[in-house]
XYZ file of N, CA, C and O in Angstrom:
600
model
N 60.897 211.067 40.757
C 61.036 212.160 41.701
C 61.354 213.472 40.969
O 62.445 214.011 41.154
N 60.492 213.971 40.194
C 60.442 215.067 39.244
C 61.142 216.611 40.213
O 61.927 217.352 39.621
N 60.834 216.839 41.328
C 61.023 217.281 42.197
C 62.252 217.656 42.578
O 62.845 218.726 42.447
N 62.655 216.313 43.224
C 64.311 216.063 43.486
C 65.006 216.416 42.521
O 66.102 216.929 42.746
N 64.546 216.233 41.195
C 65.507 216.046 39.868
C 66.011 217.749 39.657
O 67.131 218.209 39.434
N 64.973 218.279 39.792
C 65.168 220.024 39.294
C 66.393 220.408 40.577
O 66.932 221.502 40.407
N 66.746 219.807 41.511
C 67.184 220.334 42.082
C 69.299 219.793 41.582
O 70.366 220.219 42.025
N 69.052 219.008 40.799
C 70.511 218.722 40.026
C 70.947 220.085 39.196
O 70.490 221.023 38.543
N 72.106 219.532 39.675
C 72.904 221.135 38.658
C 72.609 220.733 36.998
O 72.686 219.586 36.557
N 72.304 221.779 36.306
C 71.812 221.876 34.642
C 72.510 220.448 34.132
O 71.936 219.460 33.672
N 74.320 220.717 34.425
C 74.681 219.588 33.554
C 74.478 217.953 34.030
O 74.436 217.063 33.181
N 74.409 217.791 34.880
C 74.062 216.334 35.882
C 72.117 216.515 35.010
O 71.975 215.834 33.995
N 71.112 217.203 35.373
C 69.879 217.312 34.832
C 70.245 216.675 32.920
O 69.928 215.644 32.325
N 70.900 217.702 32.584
C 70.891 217.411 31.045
C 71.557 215.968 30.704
O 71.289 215.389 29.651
N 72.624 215.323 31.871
C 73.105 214.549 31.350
C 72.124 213.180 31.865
O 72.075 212.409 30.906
N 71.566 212.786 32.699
C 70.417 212.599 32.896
C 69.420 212.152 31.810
O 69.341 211.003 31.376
N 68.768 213.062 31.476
C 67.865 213.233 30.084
C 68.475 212.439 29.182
O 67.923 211.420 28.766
N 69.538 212.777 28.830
C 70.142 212.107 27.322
C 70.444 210.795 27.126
O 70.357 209.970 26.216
N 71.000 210.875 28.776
C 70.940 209.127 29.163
C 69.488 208.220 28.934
O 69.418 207.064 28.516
N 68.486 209.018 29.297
C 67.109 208.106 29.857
C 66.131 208.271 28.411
O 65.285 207.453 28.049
N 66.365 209.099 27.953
C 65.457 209.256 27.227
C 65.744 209.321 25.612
O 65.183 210.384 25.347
N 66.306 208.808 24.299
C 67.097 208.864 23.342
C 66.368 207.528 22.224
O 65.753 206.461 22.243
N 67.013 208.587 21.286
C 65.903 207.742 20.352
C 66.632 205.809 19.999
O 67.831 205.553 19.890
N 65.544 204.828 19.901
C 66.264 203.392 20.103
C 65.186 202.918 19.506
O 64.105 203.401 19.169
N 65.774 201.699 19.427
C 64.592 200.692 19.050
C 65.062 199.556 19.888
O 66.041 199.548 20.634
N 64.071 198.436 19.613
C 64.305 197.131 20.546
C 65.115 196.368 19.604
O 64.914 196.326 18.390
N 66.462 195.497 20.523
C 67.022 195.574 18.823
C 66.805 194.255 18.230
O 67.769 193.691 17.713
N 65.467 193.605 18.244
C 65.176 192.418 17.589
C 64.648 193.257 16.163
O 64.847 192.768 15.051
N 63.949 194.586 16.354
C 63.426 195.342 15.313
C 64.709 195.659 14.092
O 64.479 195.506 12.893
N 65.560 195.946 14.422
C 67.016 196.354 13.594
C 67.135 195.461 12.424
O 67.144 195.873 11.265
N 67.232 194.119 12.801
C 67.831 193.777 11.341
C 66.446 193.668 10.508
O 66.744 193.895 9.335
N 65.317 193.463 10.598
C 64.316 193.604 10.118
C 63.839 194.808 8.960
O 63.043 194.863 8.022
N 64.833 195.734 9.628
C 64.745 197.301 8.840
C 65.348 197.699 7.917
O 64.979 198.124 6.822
N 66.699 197.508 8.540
C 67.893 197.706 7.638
C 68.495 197.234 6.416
O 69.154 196.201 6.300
N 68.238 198.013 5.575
C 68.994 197.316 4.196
C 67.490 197.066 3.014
O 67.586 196.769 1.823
N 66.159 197.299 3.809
C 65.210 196.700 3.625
C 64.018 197.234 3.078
O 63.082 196.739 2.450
N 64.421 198.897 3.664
C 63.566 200.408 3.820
C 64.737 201.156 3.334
O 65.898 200.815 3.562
N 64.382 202.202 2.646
C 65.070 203.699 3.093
C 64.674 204.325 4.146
O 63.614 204.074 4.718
N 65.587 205.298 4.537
C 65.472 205.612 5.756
C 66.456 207.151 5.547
O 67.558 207.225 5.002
N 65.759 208.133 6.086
C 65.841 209.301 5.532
C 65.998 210.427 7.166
O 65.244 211.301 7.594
N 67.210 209.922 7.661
C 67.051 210.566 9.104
C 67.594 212.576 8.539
O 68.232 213.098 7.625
N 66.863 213.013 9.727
C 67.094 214.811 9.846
C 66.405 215.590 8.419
O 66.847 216.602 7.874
N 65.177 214.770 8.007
C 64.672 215.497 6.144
C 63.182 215.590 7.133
O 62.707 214.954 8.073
N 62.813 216.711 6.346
C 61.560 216.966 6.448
C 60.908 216.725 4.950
O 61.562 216.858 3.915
N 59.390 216.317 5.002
C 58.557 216.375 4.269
C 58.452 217.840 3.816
O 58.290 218.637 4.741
N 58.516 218.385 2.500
C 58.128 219.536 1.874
C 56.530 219.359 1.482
O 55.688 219.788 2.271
N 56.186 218.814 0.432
C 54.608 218.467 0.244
C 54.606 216.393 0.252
O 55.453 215.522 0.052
N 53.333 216.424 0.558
C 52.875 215.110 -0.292
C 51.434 215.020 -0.747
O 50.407 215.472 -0.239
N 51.654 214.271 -1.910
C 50.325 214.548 -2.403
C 50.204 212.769 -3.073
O 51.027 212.000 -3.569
N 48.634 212.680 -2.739
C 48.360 211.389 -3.341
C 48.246 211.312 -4.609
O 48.016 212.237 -5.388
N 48.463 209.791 -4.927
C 48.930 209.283 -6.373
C 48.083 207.919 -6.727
O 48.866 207.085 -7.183
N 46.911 207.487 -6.672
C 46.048 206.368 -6.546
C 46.864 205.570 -5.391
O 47.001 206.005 -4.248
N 47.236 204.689 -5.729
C 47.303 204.197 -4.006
C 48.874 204.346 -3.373
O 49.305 203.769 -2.374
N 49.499 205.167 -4.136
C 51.093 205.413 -3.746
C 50.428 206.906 -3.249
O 49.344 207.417 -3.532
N 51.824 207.501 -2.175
C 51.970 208.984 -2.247
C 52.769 209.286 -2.902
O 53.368 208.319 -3.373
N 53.344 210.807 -3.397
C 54.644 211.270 -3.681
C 55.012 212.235 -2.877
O 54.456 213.301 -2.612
N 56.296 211.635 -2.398
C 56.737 212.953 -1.259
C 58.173 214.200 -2.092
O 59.038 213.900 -2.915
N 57.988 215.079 -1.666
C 59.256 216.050 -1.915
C 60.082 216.535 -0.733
O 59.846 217.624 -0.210
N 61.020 215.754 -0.327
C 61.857 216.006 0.573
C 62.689 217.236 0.678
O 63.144 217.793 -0.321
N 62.949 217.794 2.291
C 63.455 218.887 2.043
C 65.041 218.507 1.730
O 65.697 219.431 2.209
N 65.784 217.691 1.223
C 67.622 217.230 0.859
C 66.985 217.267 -0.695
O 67.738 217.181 -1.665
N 65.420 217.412 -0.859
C 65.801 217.886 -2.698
C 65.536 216.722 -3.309
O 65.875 216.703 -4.493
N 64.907 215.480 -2.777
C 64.539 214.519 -3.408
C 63.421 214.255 -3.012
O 62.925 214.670 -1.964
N 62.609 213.113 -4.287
C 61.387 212.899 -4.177
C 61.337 211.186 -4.341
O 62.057 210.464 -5.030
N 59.912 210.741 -3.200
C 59.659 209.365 -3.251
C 58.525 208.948 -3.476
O 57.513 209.631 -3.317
N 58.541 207.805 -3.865
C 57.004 207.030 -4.526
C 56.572 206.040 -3.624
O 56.918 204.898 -3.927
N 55.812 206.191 -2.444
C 56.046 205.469 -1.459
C 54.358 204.493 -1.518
O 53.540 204.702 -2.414
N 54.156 203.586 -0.520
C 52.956 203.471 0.028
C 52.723 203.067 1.711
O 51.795 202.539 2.323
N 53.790 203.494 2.027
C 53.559 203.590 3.503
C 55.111 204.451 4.028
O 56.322 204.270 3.905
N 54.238 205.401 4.628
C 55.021 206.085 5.612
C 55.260 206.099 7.252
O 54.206 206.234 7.873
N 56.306 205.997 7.969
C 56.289 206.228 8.954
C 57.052 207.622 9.354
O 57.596 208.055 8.338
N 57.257 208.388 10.367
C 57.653 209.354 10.805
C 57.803 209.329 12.135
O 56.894 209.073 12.925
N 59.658 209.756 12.608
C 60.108 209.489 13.542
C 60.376 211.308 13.763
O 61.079 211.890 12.936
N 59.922 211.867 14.610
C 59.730 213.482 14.772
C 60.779 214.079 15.384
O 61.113 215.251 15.208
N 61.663 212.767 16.587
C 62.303 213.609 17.450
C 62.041 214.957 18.189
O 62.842 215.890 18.241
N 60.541 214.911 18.869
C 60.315 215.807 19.353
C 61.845 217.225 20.262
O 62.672 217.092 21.164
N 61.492 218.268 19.427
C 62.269 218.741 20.966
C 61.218 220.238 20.947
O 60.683 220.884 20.046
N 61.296 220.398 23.014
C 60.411 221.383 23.243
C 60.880 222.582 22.553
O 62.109 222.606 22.506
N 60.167 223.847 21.859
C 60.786 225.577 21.483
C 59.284 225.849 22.116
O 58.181 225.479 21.714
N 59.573 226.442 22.980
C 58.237 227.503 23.434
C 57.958 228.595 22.292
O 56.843 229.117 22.273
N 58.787 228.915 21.468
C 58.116 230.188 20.575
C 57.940 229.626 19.331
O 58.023 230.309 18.311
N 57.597 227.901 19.311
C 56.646 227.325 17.918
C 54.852 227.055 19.037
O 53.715 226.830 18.623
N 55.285 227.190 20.222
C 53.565 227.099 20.450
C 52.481 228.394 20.342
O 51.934 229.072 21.212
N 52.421 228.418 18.672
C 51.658 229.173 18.150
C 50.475 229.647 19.195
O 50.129 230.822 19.319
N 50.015 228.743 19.794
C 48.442 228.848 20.759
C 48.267 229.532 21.719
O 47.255 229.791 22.370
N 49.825 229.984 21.846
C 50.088 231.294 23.010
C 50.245 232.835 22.156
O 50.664 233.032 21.016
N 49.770 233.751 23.119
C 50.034 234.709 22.149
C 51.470 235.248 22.236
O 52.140 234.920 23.216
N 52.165 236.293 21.006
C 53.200 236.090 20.716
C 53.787 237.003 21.872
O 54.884 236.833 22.403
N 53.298 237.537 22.033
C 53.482 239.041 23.310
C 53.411 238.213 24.881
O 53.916 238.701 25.892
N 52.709 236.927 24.856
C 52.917 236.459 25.995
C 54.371 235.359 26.086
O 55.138 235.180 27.031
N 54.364 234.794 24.810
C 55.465 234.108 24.540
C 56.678 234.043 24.710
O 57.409 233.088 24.973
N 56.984 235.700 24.460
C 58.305 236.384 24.454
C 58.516 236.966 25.869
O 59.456 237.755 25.972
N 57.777 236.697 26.994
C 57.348 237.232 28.537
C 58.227 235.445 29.239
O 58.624 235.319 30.397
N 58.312 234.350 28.171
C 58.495 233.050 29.334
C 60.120 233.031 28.761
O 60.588 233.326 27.661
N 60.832 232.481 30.194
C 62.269 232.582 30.275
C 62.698 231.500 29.478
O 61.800 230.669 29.346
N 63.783 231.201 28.878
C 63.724 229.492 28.296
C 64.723 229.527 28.670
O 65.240 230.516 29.189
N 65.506 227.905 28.409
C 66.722 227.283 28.356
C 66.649 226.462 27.251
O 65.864 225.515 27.212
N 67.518 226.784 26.207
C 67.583 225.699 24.980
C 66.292 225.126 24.342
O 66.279 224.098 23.664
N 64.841 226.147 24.717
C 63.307 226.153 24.093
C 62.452 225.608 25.346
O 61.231 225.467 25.416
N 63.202 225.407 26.083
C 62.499 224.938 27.319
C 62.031 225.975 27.926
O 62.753 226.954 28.119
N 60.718 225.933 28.338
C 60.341 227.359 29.732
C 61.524 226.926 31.076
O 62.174 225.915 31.341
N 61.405 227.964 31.552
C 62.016 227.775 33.008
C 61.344 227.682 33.992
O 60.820 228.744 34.327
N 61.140 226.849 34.597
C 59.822 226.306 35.488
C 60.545 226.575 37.002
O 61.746 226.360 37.165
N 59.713 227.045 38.032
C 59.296 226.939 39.454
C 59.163 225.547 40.099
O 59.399 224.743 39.198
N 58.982 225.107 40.868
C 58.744 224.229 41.536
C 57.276 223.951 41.633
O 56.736 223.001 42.200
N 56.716 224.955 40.973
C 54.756 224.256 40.829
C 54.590 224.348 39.362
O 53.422 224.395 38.975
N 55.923 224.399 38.084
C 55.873 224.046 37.150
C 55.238 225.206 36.266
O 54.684 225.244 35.168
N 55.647 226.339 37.461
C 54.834 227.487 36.609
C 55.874 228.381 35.888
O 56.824 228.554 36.652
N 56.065 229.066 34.608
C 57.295 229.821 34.018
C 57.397 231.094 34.547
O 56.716 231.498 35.490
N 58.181 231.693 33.998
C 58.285 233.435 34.810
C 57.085 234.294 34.095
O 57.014 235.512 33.933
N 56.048 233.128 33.674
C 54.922 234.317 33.423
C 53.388 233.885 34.521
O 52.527 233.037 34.288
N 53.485 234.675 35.524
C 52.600 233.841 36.562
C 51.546 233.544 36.024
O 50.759 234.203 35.345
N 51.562 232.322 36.416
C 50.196 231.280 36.150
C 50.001 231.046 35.043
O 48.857 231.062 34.590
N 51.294 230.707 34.145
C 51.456 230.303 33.010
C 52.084 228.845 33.089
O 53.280 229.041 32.873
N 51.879 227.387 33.301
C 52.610 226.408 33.747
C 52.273 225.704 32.358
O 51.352 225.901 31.565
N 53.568 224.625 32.340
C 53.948 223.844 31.017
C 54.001 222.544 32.127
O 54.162 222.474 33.345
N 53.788 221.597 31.078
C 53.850 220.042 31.919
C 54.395 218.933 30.892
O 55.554 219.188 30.566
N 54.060 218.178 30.502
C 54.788 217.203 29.463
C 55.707 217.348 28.896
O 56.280 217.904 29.833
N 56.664 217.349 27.891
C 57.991 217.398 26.988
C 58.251 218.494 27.978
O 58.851 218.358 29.044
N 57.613 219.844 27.393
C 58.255 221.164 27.678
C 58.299 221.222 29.228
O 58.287 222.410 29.547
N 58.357 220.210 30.604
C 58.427 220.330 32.075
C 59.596 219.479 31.898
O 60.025 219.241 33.027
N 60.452 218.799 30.847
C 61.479 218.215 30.581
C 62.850 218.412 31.697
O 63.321 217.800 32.656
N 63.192 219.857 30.791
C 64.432 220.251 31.662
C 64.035 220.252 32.806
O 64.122 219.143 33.335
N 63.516 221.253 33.599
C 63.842 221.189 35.081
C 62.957 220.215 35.489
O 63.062 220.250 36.715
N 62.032 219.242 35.168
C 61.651 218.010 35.908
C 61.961 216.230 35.594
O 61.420 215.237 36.081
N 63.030 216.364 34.603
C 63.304 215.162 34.336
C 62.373 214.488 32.935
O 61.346 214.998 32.487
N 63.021 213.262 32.429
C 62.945 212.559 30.988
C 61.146 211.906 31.655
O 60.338 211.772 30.737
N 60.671 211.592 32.901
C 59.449 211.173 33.756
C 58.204 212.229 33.310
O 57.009 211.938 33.365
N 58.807 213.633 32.819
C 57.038 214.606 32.361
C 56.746 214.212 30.743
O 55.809 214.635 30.066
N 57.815 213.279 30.314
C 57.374 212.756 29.058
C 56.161 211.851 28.803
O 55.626 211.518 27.745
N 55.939 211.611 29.825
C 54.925 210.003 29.945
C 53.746 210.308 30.896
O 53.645 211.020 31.896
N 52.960 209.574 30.274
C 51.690 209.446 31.366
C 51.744 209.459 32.855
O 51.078 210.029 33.719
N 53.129 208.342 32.873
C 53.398 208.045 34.515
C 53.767 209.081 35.389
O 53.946 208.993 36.603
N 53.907 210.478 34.371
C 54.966 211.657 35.218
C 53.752 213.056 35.138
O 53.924 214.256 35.354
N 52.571 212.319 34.755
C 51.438 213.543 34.710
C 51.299 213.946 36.393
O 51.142 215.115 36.743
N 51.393 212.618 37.534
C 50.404 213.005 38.778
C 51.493 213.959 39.601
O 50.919 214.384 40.603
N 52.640 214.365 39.540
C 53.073 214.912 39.986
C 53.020 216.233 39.589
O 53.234 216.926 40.584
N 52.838 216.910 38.610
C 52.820 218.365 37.717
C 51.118 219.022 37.989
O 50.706 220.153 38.245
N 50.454 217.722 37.790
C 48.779 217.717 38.478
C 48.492 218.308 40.316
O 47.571 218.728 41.017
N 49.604 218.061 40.393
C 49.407 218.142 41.961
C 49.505 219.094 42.396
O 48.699 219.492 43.237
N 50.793 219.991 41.876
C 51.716 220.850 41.971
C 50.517 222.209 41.779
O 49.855 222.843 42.600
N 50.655 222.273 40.066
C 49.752 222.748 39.861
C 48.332 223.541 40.615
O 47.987 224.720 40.701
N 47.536 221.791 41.253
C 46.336 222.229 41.746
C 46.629 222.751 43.006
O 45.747 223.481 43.456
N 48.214 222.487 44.129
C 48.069 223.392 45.282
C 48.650 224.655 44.591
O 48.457 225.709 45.197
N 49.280 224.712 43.509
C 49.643 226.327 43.584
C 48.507 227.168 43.454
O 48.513 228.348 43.803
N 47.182 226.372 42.779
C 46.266 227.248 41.822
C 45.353 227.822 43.308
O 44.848 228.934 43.466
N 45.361 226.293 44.569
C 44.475 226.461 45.648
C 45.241 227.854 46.626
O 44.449 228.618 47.178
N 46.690 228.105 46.785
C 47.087 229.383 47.722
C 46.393 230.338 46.905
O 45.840 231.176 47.616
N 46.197 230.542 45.563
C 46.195 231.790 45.054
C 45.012 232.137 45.471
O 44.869 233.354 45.583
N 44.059 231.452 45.757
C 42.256 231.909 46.220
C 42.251 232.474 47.010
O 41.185 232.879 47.473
């Protein structure tokens, strides 16, 4: 109920989110990992470059690895002013909260007929615009706001 949800006060909304949505694993996966891998949480990749069948990475904590398989855990979080694909003059026009746009109830930001839907429909519609399952509601919204404007 993406809907209902925007209508929770910020901190009940945020507390919400943190509850439902947080990074985990299943924990038959855990001991499997641990002790077993390195594991390099909050580092970014600086370069990598191939090495016949190893890579070498240069981490941004200043160290380097000789790996042959990588995984990458991103921890997405929404910033409206890394979505390069907007222009920067329109960018600096959408309201945020903590990188989030500030969305309407048809999911549109304070730049009309500018609407965000997945991660970034987060805050005001709930941890549900993360997933496929939370597309038909933002779809909907959307297509009657787009149908008054005709």
């Amino acid at each position: 109920f993406p809907l209902l949800f925007m209508r929770f006060p910020e901190k009940t909304r945020l507390a919400i989110d943190t509850r439902s949505v947080r990074p985990s694993v299943a924990p038959w996966i855990r001991p499997r990992v641990e002790g077993r891998f390195t594991i390099t949480p909050e580092t970014s990749i600086v370069s990598a470059t191939e090495q016949g069948q190893e890579i070498s990475l240069k981490l941004s904590d200043g160290t380097t690895r000789q790996i042959d398989h990588l995984i990458l855990g991103t921890g997405y979080k929404p910033d409206v002013q890394k979505l390069t694909y907007i222009d920067p003059a329109l960018r600096e026009q959408v309201q945020e909260q903590d990188g989030y746009p500030v969305l309407n109830k048809w999911f549109e930001s304070s730049v009309p007929h500018l609407y965000f839907v997945g991660a970034p429909a987060g805050y005001n519609f709930g941890p549900l615009c993360r997933f496929v399952t939370g597309a038909k509601v933002p779809a909907r919204q959307i297509a009657r706001h787009a149908a008054l404007a005709l």
